Short mmCIF file of C-alpha atoms in Angstrom, two decimals:
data_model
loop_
_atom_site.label_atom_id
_atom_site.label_comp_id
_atom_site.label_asym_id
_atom_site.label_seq_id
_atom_site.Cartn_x
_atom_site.Cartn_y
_atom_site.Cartn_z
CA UNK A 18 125.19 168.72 129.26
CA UNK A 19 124.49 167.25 125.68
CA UNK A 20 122.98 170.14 124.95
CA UNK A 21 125.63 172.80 125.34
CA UNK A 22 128.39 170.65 123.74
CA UNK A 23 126.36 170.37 120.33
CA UNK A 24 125.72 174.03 120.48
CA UNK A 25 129.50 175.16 121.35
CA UNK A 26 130.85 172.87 118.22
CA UNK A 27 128.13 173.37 115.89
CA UNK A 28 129.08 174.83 112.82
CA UNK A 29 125.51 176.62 112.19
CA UNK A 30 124.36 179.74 113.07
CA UNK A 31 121.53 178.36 115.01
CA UNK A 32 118.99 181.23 114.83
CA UNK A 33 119.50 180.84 110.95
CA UNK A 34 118.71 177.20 110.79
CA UNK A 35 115.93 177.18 113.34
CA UNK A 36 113.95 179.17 110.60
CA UNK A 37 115.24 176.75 107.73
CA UNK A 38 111.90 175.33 105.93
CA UNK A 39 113.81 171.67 106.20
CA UNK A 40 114.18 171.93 110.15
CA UNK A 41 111.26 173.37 112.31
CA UNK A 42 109.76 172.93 115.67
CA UNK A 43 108.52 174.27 118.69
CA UNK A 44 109.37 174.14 122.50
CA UNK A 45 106.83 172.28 124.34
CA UNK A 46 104.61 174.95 126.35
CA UNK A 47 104.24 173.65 129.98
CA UNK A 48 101.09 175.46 130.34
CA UNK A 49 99.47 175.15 126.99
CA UNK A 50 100.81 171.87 125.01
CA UNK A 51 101.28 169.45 128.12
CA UNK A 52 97.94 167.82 129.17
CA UNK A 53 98.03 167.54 133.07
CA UNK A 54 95.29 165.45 133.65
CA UNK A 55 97.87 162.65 132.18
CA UNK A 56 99.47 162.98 136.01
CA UNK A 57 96.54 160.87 137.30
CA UNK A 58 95.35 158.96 138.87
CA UNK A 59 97.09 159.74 142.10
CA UNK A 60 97.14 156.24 144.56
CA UNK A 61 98.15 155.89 147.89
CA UNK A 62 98.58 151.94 148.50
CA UNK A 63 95.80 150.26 146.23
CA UNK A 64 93.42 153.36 146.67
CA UNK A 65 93.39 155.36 143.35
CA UNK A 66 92.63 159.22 144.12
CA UNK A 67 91.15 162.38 141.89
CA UNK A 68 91.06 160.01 138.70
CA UNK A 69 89.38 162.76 136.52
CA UNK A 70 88.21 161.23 133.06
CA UNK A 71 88.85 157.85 134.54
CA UNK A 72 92.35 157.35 133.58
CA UNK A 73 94.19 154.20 132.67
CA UNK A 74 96.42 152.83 135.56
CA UNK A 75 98.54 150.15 136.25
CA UNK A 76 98.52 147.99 139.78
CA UNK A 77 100.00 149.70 142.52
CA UNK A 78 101.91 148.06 145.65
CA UNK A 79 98.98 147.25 147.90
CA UNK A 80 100.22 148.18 150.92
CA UNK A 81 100.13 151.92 152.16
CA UNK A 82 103.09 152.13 154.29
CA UNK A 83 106.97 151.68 152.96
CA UNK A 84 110.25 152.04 154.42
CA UNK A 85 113.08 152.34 152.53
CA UNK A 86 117.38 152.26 153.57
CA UNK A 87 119.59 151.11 155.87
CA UNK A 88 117.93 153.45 158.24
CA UNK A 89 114.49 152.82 157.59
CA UNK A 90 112.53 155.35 157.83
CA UNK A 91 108.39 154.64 157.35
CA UNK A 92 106.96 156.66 154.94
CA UNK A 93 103.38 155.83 152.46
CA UNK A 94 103.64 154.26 149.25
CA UNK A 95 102.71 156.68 146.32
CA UNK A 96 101.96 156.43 142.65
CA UNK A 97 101.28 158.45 139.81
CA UNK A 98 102.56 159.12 136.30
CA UNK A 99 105.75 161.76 135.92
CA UNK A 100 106.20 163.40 132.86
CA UNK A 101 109.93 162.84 132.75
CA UNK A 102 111.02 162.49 128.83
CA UNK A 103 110.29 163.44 125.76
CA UNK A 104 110.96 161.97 122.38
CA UNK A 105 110.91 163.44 118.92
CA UNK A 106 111.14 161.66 115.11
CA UNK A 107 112.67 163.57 112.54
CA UNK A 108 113.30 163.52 108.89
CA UNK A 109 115.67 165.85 108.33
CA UNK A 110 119.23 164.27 110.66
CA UNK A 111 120.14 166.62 113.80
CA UNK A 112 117.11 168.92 113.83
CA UNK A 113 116.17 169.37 116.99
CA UNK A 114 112.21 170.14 116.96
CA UNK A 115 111.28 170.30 120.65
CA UNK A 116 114.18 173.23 121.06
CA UNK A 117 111.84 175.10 118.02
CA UNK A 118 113.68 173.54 114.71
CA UNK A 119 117.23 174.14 116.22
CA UNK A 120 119.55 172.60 113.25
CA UNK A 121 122.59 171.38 114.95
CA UNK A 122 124.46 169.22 112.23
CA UNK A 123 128.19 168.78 112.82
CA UNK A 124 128.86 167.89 109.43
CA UNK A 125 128.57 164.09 109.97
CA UNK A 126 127.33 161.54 107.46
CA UNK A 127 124.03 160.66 108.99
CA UNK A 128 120.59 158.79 106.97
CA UNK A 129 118.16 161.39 106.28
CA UNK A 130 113.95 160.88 106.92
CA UNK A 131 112.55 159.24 103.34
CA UNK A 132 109.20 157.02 102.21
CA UNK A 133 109.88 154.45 100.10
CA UNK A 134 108.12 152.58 97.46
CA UNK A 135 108.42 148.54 97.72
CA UNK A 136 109.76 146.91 94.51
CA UNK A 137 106.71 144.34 94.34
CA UNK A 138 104.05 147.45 93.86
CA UNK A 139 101.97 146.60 96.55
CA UNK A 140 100.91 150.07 97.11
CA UNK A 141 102.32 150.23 100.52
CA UNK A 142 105.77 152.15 101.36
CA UNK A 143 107.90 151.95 104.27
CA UNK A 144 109.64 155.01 105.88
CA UNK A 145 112.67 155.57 108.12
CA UNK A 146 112.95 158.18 110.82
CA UNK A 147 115.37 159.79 113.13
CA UNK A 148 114.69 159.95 116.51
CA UNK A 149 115.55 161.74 119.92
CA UNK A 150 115.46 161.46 123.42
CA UNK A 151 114.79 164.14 126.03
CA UNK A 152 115.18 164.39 130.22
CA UNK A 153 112.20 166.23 131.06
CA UNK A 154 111.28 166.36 134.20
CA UNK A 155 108.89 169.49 133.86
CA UNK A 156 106.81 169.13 137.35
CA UNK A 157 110.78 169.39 139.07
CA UNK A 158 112.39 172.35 137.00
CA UNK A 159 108.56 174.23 137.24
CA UNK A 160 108.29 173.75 140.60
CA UNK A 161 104.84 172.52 140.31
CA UNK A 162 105.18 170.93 143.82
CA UNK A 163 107.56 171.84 146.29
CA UNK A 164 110.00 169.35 148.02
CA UNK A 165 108.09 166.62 147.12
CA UNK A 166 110.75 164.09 146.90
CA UNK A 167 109.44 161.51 144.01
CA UNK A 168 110.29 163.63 141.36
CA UNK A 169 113.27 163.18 138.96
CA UNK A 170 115.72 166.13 139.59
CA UNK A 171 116.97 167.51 136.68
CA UNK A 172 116.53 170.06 133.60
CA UNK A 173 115.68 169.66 130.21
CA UNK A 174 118.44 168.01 128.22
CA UNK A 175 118.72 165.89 125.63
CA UNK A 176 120.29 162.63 125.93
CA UNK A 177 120.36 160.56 123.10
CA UNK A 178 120.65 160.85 118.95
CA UNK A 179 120.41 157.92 116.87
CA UNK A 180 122.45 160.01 114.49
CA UNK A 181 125.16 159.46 115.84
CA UNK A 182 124.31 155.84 116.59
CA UNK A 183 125.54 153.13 113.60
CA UNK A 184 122.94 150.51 114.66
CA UNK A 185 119.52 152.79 114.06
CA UNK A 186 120.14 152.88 110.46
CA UNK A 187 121.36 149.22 109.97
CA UNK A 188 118.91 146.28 110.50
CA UNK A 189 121.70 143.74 110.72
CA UNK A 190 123.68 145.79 112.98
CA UNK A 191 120.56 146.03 115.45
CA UNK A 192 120.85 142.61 115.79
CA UNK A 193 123.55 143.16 118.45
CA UNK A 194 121.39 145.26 120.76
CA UNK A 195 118.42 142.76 119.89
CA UNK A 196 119.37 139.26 118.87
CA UNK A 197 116.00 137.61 120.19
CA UNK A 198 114.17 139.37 117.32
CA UNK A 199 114.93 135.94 115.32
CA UNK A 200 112.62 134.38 117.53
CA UNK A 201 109.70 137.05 117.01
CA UNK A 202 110.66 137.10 113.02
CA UNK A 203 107.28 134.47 112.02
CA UNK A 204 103.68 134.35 110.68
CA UNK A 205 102.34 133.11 114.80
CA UNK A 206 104.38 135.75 116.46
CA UNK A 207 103.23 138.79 114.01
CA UNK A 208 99.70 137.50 114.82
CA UNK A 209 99.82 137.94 117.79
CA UNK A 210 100.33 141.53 117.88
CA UNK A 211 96.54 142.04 116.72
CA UNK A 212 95.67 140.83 120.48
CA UNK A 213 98.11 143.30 121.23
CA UNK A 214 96.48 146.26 119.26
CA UNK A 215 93.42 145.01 120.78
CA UNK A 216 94.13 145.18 124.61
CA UNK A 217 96.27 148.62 124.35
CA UNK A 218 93.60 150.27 122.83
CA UNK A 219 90.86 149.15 125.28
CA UNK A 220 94.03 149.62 128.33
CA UNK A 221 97.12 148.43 128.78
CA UNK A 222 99.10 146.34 126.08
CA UNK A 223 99.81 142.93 127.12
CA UNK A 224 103.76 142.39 128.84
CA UNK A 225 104.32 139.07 127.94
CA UNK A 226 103.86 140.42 124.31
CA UNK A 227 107.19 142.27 124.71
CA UNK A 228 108.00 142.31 120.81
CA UNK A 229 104.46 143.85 119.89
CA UNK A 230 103.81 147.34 119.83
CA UNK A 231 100.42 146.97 119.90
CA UNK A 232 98.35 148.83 117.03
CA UNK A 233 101.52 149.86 115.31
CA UNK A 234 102.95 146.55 114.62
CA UNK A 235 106.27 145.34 115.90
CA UNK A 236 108.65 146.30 118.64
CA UNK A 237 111.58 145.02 116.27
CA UNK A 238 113.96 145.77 114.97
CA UNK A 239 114.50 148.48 117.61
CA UNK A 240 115.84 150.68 114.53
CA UNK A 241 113.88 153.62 112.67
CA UNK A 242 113.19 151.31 109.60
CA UNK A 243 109.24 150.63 108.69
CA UNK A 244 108.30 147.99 106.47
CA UNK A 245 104.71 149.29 105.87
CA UNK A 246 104.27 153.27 106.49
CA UNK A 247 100.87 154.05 107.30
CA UNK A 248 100.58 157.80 108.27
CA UNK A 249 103.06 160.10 109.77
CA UNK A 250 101.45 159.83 113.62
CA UNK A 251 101.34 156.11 114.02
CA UNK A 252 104.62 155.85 112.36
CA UNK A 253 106.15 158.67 115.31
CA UNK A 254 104.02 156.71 117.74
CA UNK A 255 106.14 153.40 116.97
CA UNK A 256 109.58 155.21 116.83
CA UNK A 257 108.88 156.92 120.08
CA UNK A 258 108.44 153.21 121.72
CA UNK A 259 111.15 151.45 119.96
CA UNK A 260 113.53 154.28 120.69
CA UNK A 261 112.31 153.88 124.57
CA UNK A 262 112.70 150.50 124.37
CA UNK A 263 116.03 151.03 122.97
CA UNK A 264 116.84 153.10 125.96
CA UNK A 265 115.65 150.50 127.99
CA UNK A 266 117.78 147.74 126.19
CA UNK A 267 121.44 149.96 126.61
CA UNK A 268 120.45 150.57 130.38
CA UNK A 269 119.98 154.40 129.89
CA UNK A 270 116.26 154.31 131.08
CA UNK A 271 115.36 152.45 133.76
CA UNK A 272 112.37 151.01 135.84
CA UNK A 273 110.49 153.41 138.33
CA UNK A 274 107.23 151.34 139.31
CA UNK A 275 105.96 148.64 141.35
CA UNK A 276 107.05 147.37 144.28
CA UNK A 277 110.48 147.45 143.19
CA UNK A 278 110.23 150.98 141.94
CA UNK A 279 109.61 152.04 145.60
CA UNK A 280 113.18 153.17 146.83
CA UNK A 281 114.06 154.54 143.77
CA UNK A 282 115.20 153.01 139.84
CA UNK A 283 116.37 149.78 138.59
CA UNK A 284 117.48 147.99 135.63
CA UNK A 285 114.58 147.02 133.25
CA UNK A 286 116.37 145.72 129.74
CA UNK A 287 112.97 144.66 128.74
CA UNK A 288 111.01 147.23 128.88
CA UNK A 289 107.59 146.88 130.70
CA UNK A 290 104.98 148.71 127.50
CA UNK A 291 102.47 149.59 130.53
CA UNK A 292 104.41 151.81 132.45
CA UNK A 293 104.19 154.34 129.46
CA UNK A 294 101.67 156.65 127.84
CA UNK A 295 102.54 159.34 125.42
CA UNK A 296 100.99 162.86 124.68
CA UNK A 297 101.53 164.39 121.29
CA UNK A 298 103.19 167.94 121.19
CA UNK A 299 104.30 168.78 118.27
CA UNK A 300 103.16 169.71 115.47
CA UNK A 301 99.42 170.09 117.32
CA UNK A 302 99.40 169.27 120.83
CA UNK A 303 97.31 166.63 121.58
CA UNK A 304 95.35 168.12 124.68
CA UNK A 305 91.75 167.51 123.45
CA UNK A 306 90.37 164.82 125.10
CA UNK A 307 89.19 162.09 124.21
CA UNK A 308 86.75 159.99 126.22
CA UNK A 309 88.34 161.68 128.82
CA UNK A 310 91.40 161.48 127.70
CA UNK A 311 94.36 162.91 126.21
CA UNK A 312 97.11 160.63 126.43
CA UNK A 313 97.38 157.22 124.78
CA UNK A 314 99.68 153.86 127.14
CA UNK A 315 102.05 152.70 124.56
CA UNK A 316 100.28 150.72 121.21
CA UNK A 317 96.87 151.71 121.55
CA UNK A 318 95.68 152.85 118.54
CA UNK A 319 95.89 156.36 116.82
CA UNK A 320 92.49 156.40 114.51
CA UNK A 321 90.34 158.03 117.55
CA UNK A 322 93.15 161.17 117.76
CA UNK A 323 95.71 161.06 115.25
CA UNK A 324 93.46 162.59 112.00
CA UNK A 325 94.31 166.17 111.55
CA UNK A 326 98.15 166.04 113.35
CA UNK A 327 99.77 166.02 110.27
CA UNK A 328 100.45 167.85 107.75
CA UNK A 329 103.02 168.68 104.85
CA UNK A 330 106.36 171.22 105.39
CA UNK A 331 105.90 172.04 109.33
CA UNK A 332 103.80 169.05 110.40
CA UNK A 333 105.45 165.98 108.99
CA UNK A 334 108.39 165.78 112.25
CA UNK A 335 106.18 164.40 115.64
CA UNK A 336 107.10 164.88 119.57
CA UNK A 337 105.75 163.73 122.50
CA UNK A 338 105.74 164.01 126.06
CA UNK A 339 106.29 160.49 127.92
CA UNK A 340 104.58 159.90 131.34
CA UNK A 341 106.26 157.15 133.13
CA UNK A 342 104.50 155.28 136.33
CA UNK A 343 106.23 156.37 139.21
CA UNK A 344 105.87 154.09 142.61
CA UNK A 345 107.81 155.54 145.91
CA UNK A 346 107.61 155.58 149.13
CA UNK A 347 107.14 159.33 150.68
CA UNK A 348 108.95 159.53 153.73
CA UNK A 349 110.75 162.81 155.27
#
């Protein structure tokens, strides 16, 4: 585990950092910071079930029955969305927020958090963020419902730094993990994120828009660079989606709806934007609804329930809970 290895070689006394001013955080509260109406709606086939507050949901295979292996064995097709990962942005390099500020810097040379100013004076700054990502399969490890077997087995981990990773700080560099961002790098393309913005705030963003990210600009470069920094939550927002897509792009998360999604995951280097939404829990967890709702799909915008989130010493690092659409077919 990830985890343990940082914390055996560590050269910190870890209850000492955790209450540095530089470093804090919180663990995520199941019961208290995780908003559980995000789960639905529940679908068997095409039939959407207990959608309280009239959640947003993606199409569902329309057929209720499956079968899945060599052995088929008949079982009904089943969707909802798992909260399965988390994701954090940091300033301050190897501080671990959702395990409560845990500072866990090996001594390597790493970019730290900072806003810049733009030489022309515009008035606008970028920023750059560090960024983490979590296995968090919370309705598994809770035990929220028993052998129910479309849930993600597992424990809370973490699996990725871009600390350690040479291409989140480098924009050329990135290039190698996302050379088609040439193509996206124009006056027509950056336009047409506003559509973008548009439909991910009213639903879903729009797939064949894969290098938007809706309300918070662009998808590339899939680094923690951003040109224009315009608040400390939408800025989070975009690093939690171009640090999933990055996931998505080196294989390490994968595909777990639609009709493919049924007998379990597969390889999705382009991510698909709809089959996310994200829930703010640190530093105030987002569980006030809003219009029903507490959770936002990837790019819609963060003006109706980002104001008040932030603010300065403890409240300028941001984590989130992912739900991912899950699709599989239930069969024992």
């Amino acid at each position: 585990m990830l985890i343990a290895m940082i914390i055996a070689f560590a050269p910190v006394d870890a209850a000492r950092a955790a209450g540095a001013g530089t470093c804090t955080g919180q663990f995520p509260n199941p019961i208290t910071d995780i908003c559980w109406s995000c789960i639905l709606p529940i679908s068997i086939g095409s039939v959407r079930l207990g959608n309280l507050g009239e959640q947003e949901d993606i199409d569902n295979p329309s057929s209720p029955l499956c079968s899945c292996g060599t052995n088929p064995t008949v079982g009904l097709t089943v969707g909802f969305w798992e909260p399965a990962r988390h994701v954090e942005a940091v300033r301050k390099p190897f501080c671990l927020v959702s395990l409560g500020g845990l500072d866990l810097n090996p001594g390597l040379p790493s970019p730290e958090g900072a806003r810049v100013t733009h030489a022309e004076g515009d008035g606008d700054g970028g920023s750059f963020y560090q960024a983490h990502f979590y296995v968090n399969p919370v309705l598994f490890y809770l035990e929220a419902v028993a052998d129910f077997p479309c849930l993600e087995r597992g424990s809370f981990d973490l699996a990725y730094l871009t600390e350690v990773d040479p291409l989140w700080g480098d924009d050329e560099l990135t290039l190698i993990l996302n050379p088609d961002a040439v193509l996206f790098a124009n006056p027509a393309s950056v336009a047409a994120c506003a559509a973008d913005c548009v439909a991910a705030s009213a639903g879903f963003g729009i797939p064949e828009l894969f290098w938007c990210a809706g309300c918070q600009g662009g998808l590339y470069p899939m680094n923690g660079h951003v040109p224009y920094h315009l608040g400390g939550v939408r800025t989070a927002v975009l690093m939690a989606q171009r640090l999933t897509a990055k996931m998505h792009r080196e294989l390490v998360a994968w595909g777990w709806h639609g009709q493919r999604g049924l007998c379990g995951p597969y390889f999705e280097p382009v991510m698909d934007k709809r089959a996310y939404k994200t829930q703010l829990t640190y530093p105030i967890p987002n569980t006030t609804k809003e219009a029903g709702r507490c959770c936002q799909p990837f790019g819609g915008t963060t003006v109706l329930w980002g104001a008040g989130k932030e603010y300065p010493v403890r409240g300028e690092d941001f984590a989130f809970m992912l739900f991912r659409k899950r699709n599989c077919c239930v069969g024992y």
